[in-house]
Amino acid sequence: MKKIDAKPRTLEELLSQKYTIDYYQREYKWQTQQILELLEDLKERFIESYNDKHEHREVEKYSRYFLGDIIISARDNKKFIIDGQQRLTSLTLLLIYIHHQIKEQYEEDDGDVKRLIASTKFSQKSFNIEVEERKEAFKAIYEGKIFNINDQPESVINIVERYNDIESEFPEDLKDDVLLYFKDWLINNVDIVEITAYSDEDAYIIFETMNDRGLSLTPTEMLKGYLLSNIKIPEHRIEAEKIWRKTIIKLFELGKNEDSTFIKTWLRAKYAESVRGGGNKYTVNQDYENISPNFYKWVRNEQNKIGLNKSYDFQDFIQNKLQKFANYYIRIRKAADNPNTNDEFVYFNATNQFNLQYPLILASLEADDSHEAINKKINLVSGYIDIFIVRKIVNNKSLAQAANTYKIFSLMKQIRGLSVDNLSLFMKNQVKSMEYTFDNFVDFSLNRNNKKYVRHVLARITHHLHQECGSESDFNALIRTKKNGQKNIDLYQIEHIIADKYERHTDEFEEQSDFSNWRNYIGGLLLLPESFNKSFGDKPYEDKIEQYFGQNLLAKSLSEKCYQNNPEFLKYKQRSNLPFQAHKQFGKIDIRQRQLLYKAICEEIWSINRFNQ
């Protein structure tokens, strides 16, 4: 029997090897939040050392960053990942992104990065983390091609979506000339301990042992110890500890690490006074950044700012503030996952993965707010974010956290302590002065980077029409996916009203590229059941129009039948004064008319009138 090995390795040493994952292993499950945390942690540790006056070779002296350990079972001349595939897969996606950026900026391949992603042997390229079902997705991402995730397994969908997250969320601070410094720091100064066993049984024993006992205190536990130690009266300390324990248990019910995510979100929302950005992007970290990841250190260092001066302050911080804000956080997090609550804007924002809504909402709340005030404030703030998101979408502006943190943080500071009436007025004025409007909606169209956002806008329009006409509607169904074996399939898919058959439309379009651009305008799109898309998607408009009448109101409104014996729809058309009309055929003029209709509906959905109290 070979003994178990444990070796610290740089990313370069680690990913220069080949790994695989057994078929029975768990899926790749990381979501946007985990990618954001990884990018943020790496950026913050790198920026601590970086100076734009440094020469490139000085990166070698930058501080190191420990990214945990992975557990490997070495057998059959292969290395099987038992624990660590989430990080290694995500780091590989990050390296692919860096590879593309270097190639684009410097017009050269970066061998240091390429060989950590894939290698070629006997003219056969293989990825260093090789899993058969994920191979084509990795290949497409590596080659910069679009990969269709419809009907794909969960891991493949997550891999493609997490790469899209990296593309949209990669910190601006690390781009341009800084990227080469960051790349060298990442592959040479980031360490992971590789623990290798030589049987699956030994590997799993190690995994269980490391997860069952002997773990270091978490940041949450460190904060708990600091706060409780400053409560001088034993009875008060015991009572505070009970409340702390109950609160953390409730947070755990939301998911792993939700306790630390809540605390960071709360501290940023109510106590942080500064953030990087708005000026020189290479300035040092401020409150907002320093709160993560070691928030317990920030609380200790900034106790006066938080108001922790005497024993009672520490007691009140747990028994009153922590407990109440945890309950607020739990409510909005549950609303984010559930369309059937009164906090519908929270849910809409969450479907766009806009996690900055949580600190902004918490910033508006106070520990002594009434139940009615809490309801109104959550609705006002989440309603503002809903408008902010959609206006950015239709103007093709980034929703990446890095691109919006400075703006949202400035709002956090301004809304702290506002009454409901003042908050309503403030949010209304913010919308009035918003940089982006619906004026550019006439050019809004589907492209390779915004499919999920176009689906969201179409779903909201469709849902709104049914609500206004008093008919049943399920927004969640419009955006939901279903399991088909190992694959996820969209229940509703984007339907091009004009089929992708250029030869049918040469009388209107001289170039195929012009035809493709026009059919992608949102006015030429619908959201219809996946079965419809398969059955009728390629048929001429004249054949589809009858079928559209059997679908949702947005599709029905193309047909003349919709304007006959349809009293609720006709009442809505009259009171809204929206430019609905039937279309016997569908070409350029019709697309433009529908584009204007969709714009008018959006202005109704995302109206400033929602702030009228």
Coordinates of C-alpha atoms in Angstrom, one line a residue:
M1 CA 0.0 0.0 0.0
K2 CA 1.2 3.5 -0.9
K3 CA 1.1 6.1 1.8
I4 CA -1.1 9.2 1.4
D5 CA 0.7 12.2 0.0
A6 CA -0.1 15.9 0.6
K7 CA 1.8 18.5 -1.3
P8 CA 1.2 22.3 -1.7
R9 CA 1.1 23.1 -5.4
T10 CA 0.9 26.3 -7.4
L11 CA -1.9 26.5 -9.9
E12 CA 0.7 26.0 -12.6
E13 CA 2.0 22.8 -11.0
L14 CA -1.6 21.5 -10.3
L15 CA -3.1 22.1 -13.7
S16 CA -0.1 20.9 -15.6
Q17 CA -1.5 17.4 -14.8
K18 CA -4.4 15.5 -16.2
Y19 CA -7.5 14.9 -14.1
T20 CA -10.8 13.1 -14.6
I21 CA -14.1 12.7 -12.7
D22 CA -15.9 9.4 -12.3
Y23 CA -19.4 9.1 -13.8
Y24 CA -21.0 8.7 -10.3
Q25 CA -19.5 11.9 -9.0
R26 CA -21.7 14.9 -8.3
E27 CA -22.4 17.5 -11.0
Y28 CA -20.6 20.8 -11.5
K29 CA -23.0 22.9 -9.5
W30 CA -21.4 26.3 -8.9
Q31 CA -23.7 29.3 -9.5
T32 CA -23.1 32.9 -10.1
Q33 CA -22.6 33.7 -6.4
Q34 CA -19.7 31.3 -6.1
I35 CA -18.0 32.7 -9.2
L36 CA -18.4 36.2 -7.9
E37 CA -16.9 35.3 -4.6
L38 CA -13.9 33.6 -6.3
L39 CA -13.3 36.6 -8.5
E40 CA -13.6 39.0 -5.6
D41 CA -11.3 37.1 -3.3
L42 CA -8.6 36.7 -6.0
K43 CA -8.9 40.3 -7.0
E44 CA -8.6 41.6 -3.4
R45 CA -5.6 39.5 -2.6
F46 CA -3.8 40.5 -5.8
I47 CA -4.6 44.2 -5.5
E48 CA -3.0 44.2 -2.0
S49 CA 0.4 43.8 -3.6
Y50 CA -0.1 45.3 -7.0
N51 CA 1.3 48.8 -7.9
D52 CA 1.1 50.1 -11.5
K53 CA 4.7 51.3 -11.0
H54 CA 6.0 47.8 -10.4
E55 CA 8.1 46.0 -13.0
H56 CA 6.6 42.7 -14.2
R57 CA 9.3 40.6 -12.4
E58 CA 8.2 41.9 -9.0
V59 CA 5.0 39.8 -9.2
E60 CA 7.2 36.9 -7.9
K61 CA 7.4 38.8 -4.5
Y62 CA 3.6 39.4 -4.2
S63 CA 1.7 37.8 -1.4
R64 CA 0.5 34.3 -1.8
Y65 CA -3.0 33.1 -1.5
F66 CA -4.1 29.7 -0.2
L67 CA -7.2 28.4 -2.0
G68 CA -7.8 25.3 0.1
D69 CA -7.1 21.6 -0.7
I70 CA -8.3 19.0 -3.2
I71 CA -8.5 15.2 -2.7
I72 CA -7.3 12.9 -5.5
S73 CA -7.6 9.1 -5.9
A74 CA -4.7 8.0 -8.1
R75 CA -5.6 4.7 -9.7
D76 CA -5.5 3.0 -13.2
N77 CA -2.8 5.5 -14.2
K78 CA -5.3 8.4 -13.8
K79 CA -6.0 11.1 -11.2
F80 CA -9.7 11.1 -10.2
I81 CA -11.0 14.2 -8.4
I82 CA -12.8 13.1 -5.2
D83 CA -13.2 16.6 -3.8
G84 CA -12.3 19.9 -5.5
Q85 CA -13.8 19.7 -9.0
Q86 CA -15.9 22.8 -8.4
R87 CA -12.8 25.0 -7.9
L88 CA -10.6 23.3 -10.5
T89 CA -13.4 23.5 -13.1
S90 CA -14.0 27.2 -12.3
L91 CA -10.3 28.0 -12.3
T92 CA -10.0 26.4 -15.7
L93 CA -12.9 28.5 -17.0
L94 CA -11.1 31.6 -15.6
L95 CA -7.9 30.6 -17.4
I96 CA -9.7 30.2 -20.7
Y97 CA -11.1 33.7 -20.2
I98 CA -7.6 35.1 -19.5
H99 CA -6.3 33.2 -22.6
H100 CA -8.9 34.8 -24.8
Q101 CA -8.1 38.3 -23.4
I102 CA -4.4 38.0 -23.9
K103 CA -4.9 36.7 -27.4
E104 CA -7.2 39.6 -28.2
Q105 CA -5.0 42.3 -26.7
Y106 CA -1.6 41.1 -27.7
E107 CA -2.5 39.0 -30.7
E108 CA -0.4 36.1 -29.4
D109 CA -1.1 32.8 -27.7
D110 CA 0.0 32.6 -24.1
G111 CA 1.7 29.2 -23.7
D112 CA 1.8 29.6 -19.9
V113 CA -2.0 29.6 -19.8
K114 CA -2.8 27.3 -22.7
R115 CA -0.9 24.3 -21.3
L116 CA -2.9 24.6 -18.0
I117 CA -6.1 24.3 -20.0
A118 CA -5.4 21.6 -22.5
S119 CA -2.5 19.7 -24.1
T120 CA -2.0 17.9 -27.4
K121 CA -0.6 14.4 -27.7
F122 CA -0.4 12.5 -31.0
S123 CA -2.3 15.4 -32.7
Q124 CA -5.2 14.8 -30.2
K125 CA -6.1 17.8 -28.0
S126 CA -7.5 17.0 -24.6
F127 CA -8.4 19.2 -21.7
N128 CA -6.5 18.8 -18.4
I129 CA -9.8 18.2 -16.6
E130 CA -11.3 15.6 -19.0
V131 CA -14.9 14.5 -18.6
E132 CA -16.5 13.1 -21.8
E133 CA -20.0 14.8 -21.5
R134 CA -18.4 18.2 -20.9
K135 CA -15.8 18.0 -23.7
E136 CA -17.8 19.7 -26.4
A137 CA -18.8 22.6 -24.2
F138 CA -15.2 23.2 -23.1
K139 CA -14.1 23.0 -26.8
A140 CA -16.7 25.6 -27.8
I141 CA -15.7 27.9 -25.0
Y142 CA -12.0 27.5 -25.7
E143 CA -12.5 28.2 -29.4
G144 CA -14.7 31.2 -28.7
K145 CA -17.8 29.6 -30.2
I146 CA -21.5 29.7 -29.1
F147 CA -22.6 26.4 -27.4
N148 CA -26.3 25.7 -27.3
I149 CA -27.2 24.5 -23.8
N150 CA -30.7 23.3 -24.7
D151 CA -31.1 19.6 -23.8
Q152 CA -27.7 19.6 -22.1
P153 CA -26.9 18.0 -18.7
E154 CA -26.8 20.1 -15.6
S155 CA -23.0 20.3 -15.4
V156 CA -22.7 21.4 -19.0
I157 CA -25.3 24.1 -18.6
N158 CA -23.6 25.4 -15.4
I159 CA -20.1 25.3 -17.1
V160 CA -21.4 27.5 -20.0
E161 CA -23.3 29.9 -17.8
R162 CA -20.4 30.3 -15.3
Y163 CA -18.1 31.1 -18.2
N164 CA -20.6 33.8 -19.2
D165 CA -20.5 35.0 -15.7
I166 CA -16.7 35.3 -15.8
E167 CA -17.0 37.2 -19.1
S168 CA -19.5 39.7 -17.7
E169 CA -18.2 39.9 -14.1
F170 CA -14.4 39.9 -14.5
P171 CA -13.1 42.9 -12.5
E172 CA -12.3 46.0 -14.5
D173 CA -9.3 46.5 -12.1
L174 CA -7.7 43.4 -13.6
K175 CA -8.1 44.2 -17.3
D176 CA -5.7 45.8 -19.9
D177 CA -2.0 45.8 -18.9
V178 CA -2.8 44.6 -15.3
L179 CA -4.0 41.3 -16.8
L180 CA -0.5 40.0 -17.5
Y181 CA 0.5 40.7 -13.9
F182 CA -2.6 39.1 -12.5
K183 CA -2.1 36.1 -14.8
D184 CA 1.4 35.4 -13.5
W185 CA 0.3 36.0 -9.9
L186 CA -2.6 33.6 -10.4
I187 CA -0.7 30.7 -11.8
N188 CA 2.4 31.1 -9.6
N189 CA 1.3 32.6 -6.3
V190 CA -2.0 30.8 -5.7
D191 CA -1.5 27.6 -3.8
I192 CA -3.7 24.5 -3.4
V193 CA -2.8 21.5 -1.3
E194 CA -3.1 18.3 -3.4
I195 CA -3.9 15.3 -1.1
T196 CA -3.4 12.1 -3.0
A197 CA -4.6 8.6 -1.9
Y198 CA -4.2 5.5 -4.0
S199 CA -7.6 4.0 -3.6
D200 CA -11.1 5.5 -3.7
E201 CA -11.8 4.1 -0.2
D202 CA -8.8 6.0 1.3
A203 CA -9.7 9.1 -0.6
Y204 CA -13.3 9.1 0.8
I205 CA -12.1 8.4 4.3
I206 CA -9.9 11.6 4.0
F207 CA -12.8 13.5 2.6
E208 CA -15.1 12.5 5.4
T209 CA -12.5 13.1 8.1
M210 CA -11.7 16.6 6.9
N211 CA -15.4 17.5 6.8
D212 CA -16.4 15.9 10.1
R213 CA -13.8 17.2 12.5
G214 CA -10.7 19.2 13.0
L215 CA -11.9 22.2 11.0
S216 CA -10.7 25.8 11.8
L217 CA -13.2 28.3 13.1
T218 CA -15.2 30.0 10.4
P219 CA -15.3 33.8 10.2
T220 CA -18.9 33.7 11.6
E221 CA -17.6 31.8 14.6
M222 CA -14.8 34.2 15.1
L223 CA -17.2 37.1 15.1
K224 CA -19.5 35.3 17.5
G225 CA -16.6 34.9 20.0
Y226 CA -15.5 38.5 19.7
L227 CA -19.1 39.9 20.3
L228 CA -20.0 37.5 23.2
S229 CA -16.6 38.1 24.9
N230 CA -17.5 41.8 25.2
I231 CA -20.9 41.2 26.9
K232 CA -19.8 41.5 30.6
I233 CA -22.9 40.2 32.4
P234 CA -23.0 36.3 32.2
E235 CA -26.8 36.1 32.0
H236 CA -26.9 38.5 29.1
R237 CA -24.1 36.7 27.4
I238 CA -26.0 33.3 27.7
E239 CA -29.2 34.9 26.3
A240 CA -27.3 36.5 23.4
E241 CA -25.6 33.2 22.6
K242 CA -29.0 31.5 22.4
I243 CA -30.3 34.1 20.0
W244 CA -27.1 33.9 17.9
R245 CA -27.4 30.1 17.6
K246 CA -31.1 30.2 16.6
T247 CA -30.4 32.9 14.0
I248 CA -27.5 31.0 12.5
I249 CA -29.5 27.8 12.3
K250 CA -32.3 29.7 10.4
L251 CA -29.7 31.0 8.0
F252 CA -28.2 27.6 7.4
E253 CA -31.7 26.5 6.3
L254 CA -31.2 28.8 3.2
G255 CA -28.0 27.0 2.2
K256 CA -24.4 26.5 2.8
N257 CA -22.4 29.7 3.8
E258 CA -25.6 31.8 3.9
D259 CA -24.6 32.8 7.5
S260 CA -21.4 34.5 6.3
T261 CA -23.1 35.9 3.1
F262 CA -25.8 37.5 5.3
I263 CA -23.3 39.1 7.7
K264 CA -21.2 40.5 4.9
T265 CA -24.3 41.8 3.2
W266 CA -25.7 43.4 6.4
L267 CA -22.4 45.1 7.4
R268 CA -22.0 46.5 3.9
A269 CA -25.6 47.7 3.8
K270 CA -25.7 49.4 7.2
Y271 CA -22.2 50.3 8.3
A272 CA -19.7 50.6 5.4
E273 CA -18.8 54.2 4.6
S274 CA -16.5 53.8 1.6
V275 CA -15.9 51.7 -1.5
R276 CA -13.3 51.5 -4.2
G277 CA -14.2 53.1 -7.5
G278 CA -15.4 56.4 -8.8
G279 CA -11.8 57.5 -9.4
N280 CA -8.4 55.8 -9.7
K281 CA -9.2 52.1 -10.0
Y282 CA -6.0 51.1 -8.3
T283 CA -6.8 52.8 -5.0
V284 CA -6.6 50.6 -1.9
N285 CA -9.5 48.6 -0.6
Q286 CA -12.1 50.5 1.4
D287 CA -14.8 49.4 3.9
Y288 CA -16.9 47.6 1.3
E289 CA -14.0 45.4 0.1
N290 CA -12.4 44.9 3.5
I291 CA -15.6 43.4 5.0
S292 CA -15.0 40.4 2.8
P293 CA -13.7 37.8 3.5
N294 CA -12.6 38.4 7.1
F295 CA -15.6 40.4 8.3
Y296 CA -14.9 39.6 11.9
K297 CA -11.6 41.5 11.7
W298 CA -13.4 44.5 10.1
V299 CA -15.9 44.6 13.0
R300 CA -13.2 44.4 15.6
N301 CA -11.2 47.2 13.9
E302 CA -14.2 49.4 13.2
Q303 CA -16.2 48.8 16.4
N304 CA -16.6 52.6 17.0
K305 CA -18.0 53.1 13.6
I306 CA -20.5 50.4 14.3
G307 CA -21.3 51.8 17.7
L308 CA -19.9 49.0 19.8
N309 CA -18.5 50.9 22.8
K310 CA -19.9 49.2 25.9
S311 CA -21.3 45.9 27.0
Y312 CA -24.9 46.8 26.2
D313 CA -24.0 47.7 22.6
F314 CA -22.6 44.2 22.0
Q315 CA -25.7 42.7 23.5
D316 CA -28.0 44.9 21.4
F317 CA -26.0 44.2 18.3
I318 CA -26.9 40.5 18.6
Q319 CA -30.3 40.5 20.3
N320 CA -31.8 43.3 18.3
K321 CA -29.9 44.2 15.1
L322 CA -28.5 40.8 14.1
Q323 CA -31.7 38.9 14.8
K324 CA -34.0 41.4 13.0
F325 CA -31.8 41.9 10.0
A326 CA -31.3 38.2 9.6
N327 CA -35.0 37.8 9.5
Y328 CA -35.2 40.6 6.8
Y329 CA -32.5 38.8 4.8
I330 CA -34.2 35.4 5.1
R331 CA -37.4 36.9 3.9
I332 CA -35.9 38.5 0.8
R333 CA -33.8 35.5 0.0
K334 CA -36.8 33.2 0.2
A335 CA -38.7 35.7 -2.0
A336 CA -35.9 35.5 -4.5
D337 CA -36.5 31.8 -4.9
N338 CA -40.3 31.9 -4.8
P339 CA -42.5 33.7 -7.3
N340 CA -45.6 33.3 -5.1
T341 CA -44.9 36.0 -2.5
N342 CA -45.9 39.7 -2.2
D343 CA -42.2 40.6 -2.9
E344 CA -42.5 40.0 -6.7
F345 CA -39.9 42.5 -7.7
V346 CA -37.3 40.7 -5.5
Y347 CA -38.1 37.5 -7.5
F348 CA -37.9 39.3 -10.8
N349 CA -34.5 40.8 -9.9
A350 CA -33.2 37.4 -8.7
T351 CA -34.1 35.8 -12.0
N352 CA -31.6 38.2 -13.5
Q353 CA -29.0 37.2 -10.8
F354 CA -28.6 40.7 -9.6
N355 CA -27.3 40.0 -6.1
L356 CA -26.7 43.7 -5.3
Q357 CA -30.4 44.0 -4.5
Y358 CA -29.9 42.4 -1.1
P359 CA -27.6 45.0 0.5
L360 CA -29.6 47.8 -1.1
I361 CA -32.8 46.5 0.4
L362 CA -31.2 45.9 3.8
A363 CA -29.8 49.5 3.7
S364 CA -33.3 50.9 3.6
L365 CA -34.6 48.9 6.6
E366 CA -34.3 49.7 10.3
A367 CA -34.5 47.4 13.3
D368 CA -37.5 49.3 14.7
D369 CA -39.5 49.5 11.4
S370 CA -43.1 48.4 11.6
H371 CA -44.3 45.4 9.5
E372 CA -46.1 47.8 7.2
A373 CA -43.0 49.9 6.7
I374 CA -40.9 46.9 6.0
N375 CA -43.3 45.7 3.3
K376 CA -43.3 49.1 1.6
K377 CA -39.6 49.6 1.8
I378 CA -38.8 46.2 0.3
N379 CA -41.3 46.9 -2.5
L380 CA -39.9 50.4 -3.2
V381 CA -36.2 49.4 -3.3
S382 CA -36.7 46.2 -5.3
G383 CA -39.1 48.0 -7.6
Y384 CA -36.4 50.6 -8.3
I385 CA -33.8 47.8 -9.0
D386 CA -36.3 46.2 -11.4
I387 CA -36.4 49.4 -13.5
F388 CA -32.6 49.8 -13.2
I389 CA -32.0 46.3 -14.5
V390 CA -34.4 46.4 -17.4
R391 CA -33.3 49.8 -18.6
K392 CA -29.7 48.5 -18.6
I393 CA -30.8 45.4 -20.5
V394 CA -32.5 47.3 -23.3
N395 CA -29.5 49.7 -23.6
N396 CA -27.1 46.7 -23.8
K397 CA -25.3 47.8 -20.6
S398 CA -23.6 45.5 -18.2
L399 CA -25.4 44.0 -15.2
A400 CA -22.0 42.7 -13.9
Q401 CA -21.5 43.3 -10.2
A402 CA -18.2 45.0 -10.7
A403 CA -19.8 47.5 -13.1
N404 CA -22.6 48.4 -10.7
T405 CA -21.2 48.2 -7.2
Y406 CA -20.1 51.8 -7.0
K407 CA -23.6 53.1 -8.0
I408 CA -25.5 50.7 -5.8
F409 CA -23.2 51.5 -2.8
S410 CA -23.7 55.2 -3.2
L411 CA -27.5 54.6 -3.0
M412 CA -27.1 52.4 0.1
K413 CA -25.5 55.3 2.0
Q414 CA -28.2 57.7 0.8
I415 CA -31.3 55.6 1.8
R416 CA -30.1 54.6 5.3
G417 CA -32.6 55.9 7.8
L418 CA -35.2 57.3 5.3
S419 CA -38.9 57.1 6.2
V420 CA -41.3 55.3 3.7
D421 CA -42.4 58.6 2.3
N422 CA -38.9 60.0 1.8
L423 CA -37.7 56.7 0.4
S424 CA -40.6 56.7 -2.1
L425 CA -39.7 60.3 -3.2
F426 CA -36.0 59.4 -3.4
M427 CA -36.5 56.4 -5.6
K428 CA -38.9 58.3 -7.9
N429 CA -36.3 61.0 -8.4
Q430 CA -33.6 58.4 -9.0
V431 CA -35.7 57.0 -11.8
K432 CA -36.3 60.4 -13.3
S433 CA -32.6 61.2 -13.4
M434 CA -31.6 57.7 -14.5
E435 CA -29.0 57.7 -17.3
Y436 CA -30.7 55.0 -19.3
T437 CA -34.3 55.2 -20.6
F438 CA -36.4 53.2 -23.1
D439 CA -35.5 55.6 -25.9
N440 CA -33.1 53.1 -27.4
F441 CA -35.6 50.2 -27.3
V442 CA -36.2 50.6 -31.0
D443 CA -32.8 49.0 -31.5
F444 CA -33.0 46.3 -28.9
S445 CA -32.4 42.8 -30.3
L446 CA -31.3 39.3 -29.5
N447 CA -27.6 38.6 -29.7
R448 CA -25.2 35.9 -28.5
N449 CA -24.7 37.5 -25.1
N450 CA -28.2 38.6 -24.0
K451 CA -30.4 35.6 -24.6
K452 CA -31.4 35.2 -20.9
Y453 CA -32.2 38.9 -20.7
V454 CA -34.3 38.9 -23.9
R455 CA -36.2 35.9 -22.5
H456 CA -36.8 37.8 -19.3
V457 CA -38.2 40.9 -21.1
L458 CA -40.4 38.7 -23.3
A459 CA -41.6 36.8 -20.2
R460 CA -42.5 40.0 -18.4
I461 CA -44.4 41.4 -21.4
T462 CA -46.3 38.2 -21.8
H463 CA -47.1 37.9 -18.1
H464 CA -48.2 41.5 -17.9
L465 CA -50.6 41.2 -20.8
H466 CA -52.4 38.3 -19.1
Q467 CA -52.5 40.0 -15.8
E468 CA -54.0 43.2 -17.3
C469 CA -56.6 41.1 -19.1
G470 CA -57.6 39.1 -16.1
S471 CA -56.4 35.8 -17.5
E472 CA -54.2 33.2 -15.8
S473 CA -50.5 33.6 -16.0
D474 CA -47.5 31.9 -14.5
F475 CA -44.3 34.0 -14.9
N476 CA -42.2 31.2 -13.3
A477 CA -43.4 28.7 -16.0
L478 CA -42.3 31.1 -18.7
I479 CA -38.7 31.1 -17.5
R480 CA -38.5 27.6 -15.9
T481 CA -36.5 24.6 -17.2
K482 CA -37.4 21.0 -16.8
K483 CA -35.4 17.9 -16.4
N484 CA -35.2 15.4 -19.2
G485 CA -33.0 12.7 -18.0
Q486 CA -29.6 14.4 -17.4
K487 CA -30.6 17.4 -19.5
N488 CA -32.3 20.7 -18.7
I489 CA -34.8 22.0 -21.3
D490 CA -36.5 25.5 -21.3
L491 CA -40.2 25.0 -21.0
Y492 CA -40.7 28.2 -23.1
Q493 CA -38.2 29.2 -25.8
I494 CA -37.6 32.3 -27.9
E495 CA -39.6 32.0 -31.1
H496 CA -38.5 33.9 -34.2
I497 CA -41.7 35.0 -36.0
I498 CA -39.8 34.9 -39.2
A499 CA -38.2 31.5 -39.7
D500 CA -34.5 31.3 -40.6
K501 CA -35.1 30.9 -44.3
Y502 CA -33.5 33.8 -46.1
E503 CA -34.5 32.5 -49.5
R504 CA -38.2 33.3 -48.6
H505 CA -37.4 37.0 -48.0
T506 CA -35.0 38.1 -50.7
D507 CA -37.5 40.7 -51.9
E508 CA -37.1 42.6 -48.7
F509 CA -33.5 41.8 -47.7
E510 CA -30.5 42.2 -50.1
E511 CA -28.0 40.6 -47.7
Q512 CA -28.4 37.5 -45.4
S513 CA -26.7 39.5 -42.6
D514 CA -29.4 42.2 -42.9
F515 CA -32.1 39.5 -42.8
S516 CA -30.5 38.0 -39.7
N517 CA -30.3 41.3 -37.9
W518 CA -33.9 42.2 -38.6
R519 CA -35.3 38.8 -37.5
N520 CA -33.4 39.2 -34.2
Y521 CA -35.2 42.5 -33.2
I522 CA -37.3 41.8 -30.1
G523 CA -40.3 43.0 -32.1
G524 CA -39.9 39.8 -34.2
L525 CA -39.8 37.5 -31.2
L526 CA -42.2 35.6 -29.0
L527 CA -41.9 33.3 -26.0
L528 CA -43.7 30.0 -26.8
P529 CA -43.7 26.4 -25.5
E530 CA -40.7 24.4 -26.5
S531 CA -43.0 21.9 -28.4
F532 CA -44.3 24.7 -30.6
N533 CA -40.8 25.8 -31.5
K534 CA -39.9 22.3 -32.6
S535 CA -43.1 21.8 -34.6
F536 CA -43.7 25.1 -36.3
G537 CA -40.5 27.1 -36.0
D538 CA -39.4 26.7 -39.6
K539 CA -42.8 27.2 -41.2
P540 CA -43.8 30.4 -43.1
Y541 CA -45.6 33.1 -41.2
E542 CA -48.8 32.4 -43.1
D543 CA -48.8 28.8 -41.7
K544 CA -47.9 29.9 -38.2
I545 CA -50.4 32.7 -37.7
E546 CA -53.3 30.3 -37.0
Q547 CA -51.2 28.4 -34.5
Y548 CA -50.2 31.7 -32.8
F549 CA -53.8 32.3 -31.9
G550 CA -53.8 29.2 -29.7
Q551 CA -50.9 30.6 -27.6
N552 CA -50.4 33.5 -25.2
L553 CA -51.8 37.0 -25.7
L554 CA -48.6 38.4 -27.1
A555 CA -48.7 35.8 -29.9
K556 CA -52.5 36.0 -30.3
S557 CA -52.3 39.7 -30.9
L558 CA -50.7 39.0 -34.3
S559 CA -54.0 37.5 -35.5
E560 CA -57.2 39.4 -36.5
K561 CA -59.2 36.9 -34.4
C562 CA -57.7 38.5 -31.3
Y563 CA -59.6 41.7 -32.0
Q564 CA -63.0 39.9 -32.2
N565 CA -65.1 38.6 -29.3
N566 CA -62.3 39.2 -26.9
P567 CA -63.8 41.8 -24.5
E568 CA -61.1 41.9 -21.8
F569 CA -58.3 42.3 -24.3
L570 CA -60.2 45.0 -26.2
K571 CA -60.9 46.9 -22.9
Y572 CA -57.2 46.7 -22.1
K573 CA -56.3 47.9 -25.5
Q574 CA -58.6 50.9 -25.2
R575 CA -57.6 52.0 -21.7
S576 CA -53.9 51.5 -22.3
N577 CA -54.0 53.1 -25.7
L578 CA -51.2 50.7 -26.8
P579 CA -50.7 50.3 -30.6
F580 CA -51.9 46.7 -30.9
Q581 CA -52.8 45.6 -34.4
A582 CA -53.1 42.4 -36.5
H583 CA -50.5 41.4 -39.1
K584 CA -51.6 39.5 -42.1
Q585 CA -48.0 39.2 -43.2
F586 CA -44.7 39.8 -41.3
G587 CA -41.8 41.8 -42.7
K588 CA -39.7 44.8 -42.0
I589 CA -42.6 47.2 -41.4
D590 CA -44.3 44.7 -39.1
I591 CA -41.2 44.1 -37.1
R592 CA -40.8 47.8 -36.6
Q593 CA -44.4 48.2 -35.6
R594 CA -44.1 45.4 -33.0
Q595 CA -40.9 46.9 -31.8
L596 CA -42.8 50.1 -30.9
L597 CA -45.6 48.1 -29.4
Y598 CA -43.2 46.2 -27.1
K599 CA -41.5 49.5 -26.2
A600 CA -44.9 51.0 -25.1
I601 CA -45.7 47.9 -23.1
C602 CA -42.3 48.1 -21.3
E603 CA -42.9 51.7 -20.5
E604 CA -46.2 50.7 -18.9
I605 CA -44.7 47.7 -16.9
W606 CA -41.7 49.7 -15.7
S607 CA -43.5 52.9 -15.1
I608 CA -42.4 55.5 -12.5
N609 CA -46.0 55.4 -11.2
R610 CA -45.1 52.4 -9.1
F611 CA -43.6 54.8 -6.6
N612 CA -46.8 56.6 -5.9
Q613 CA -47.8 55.9 -2.4

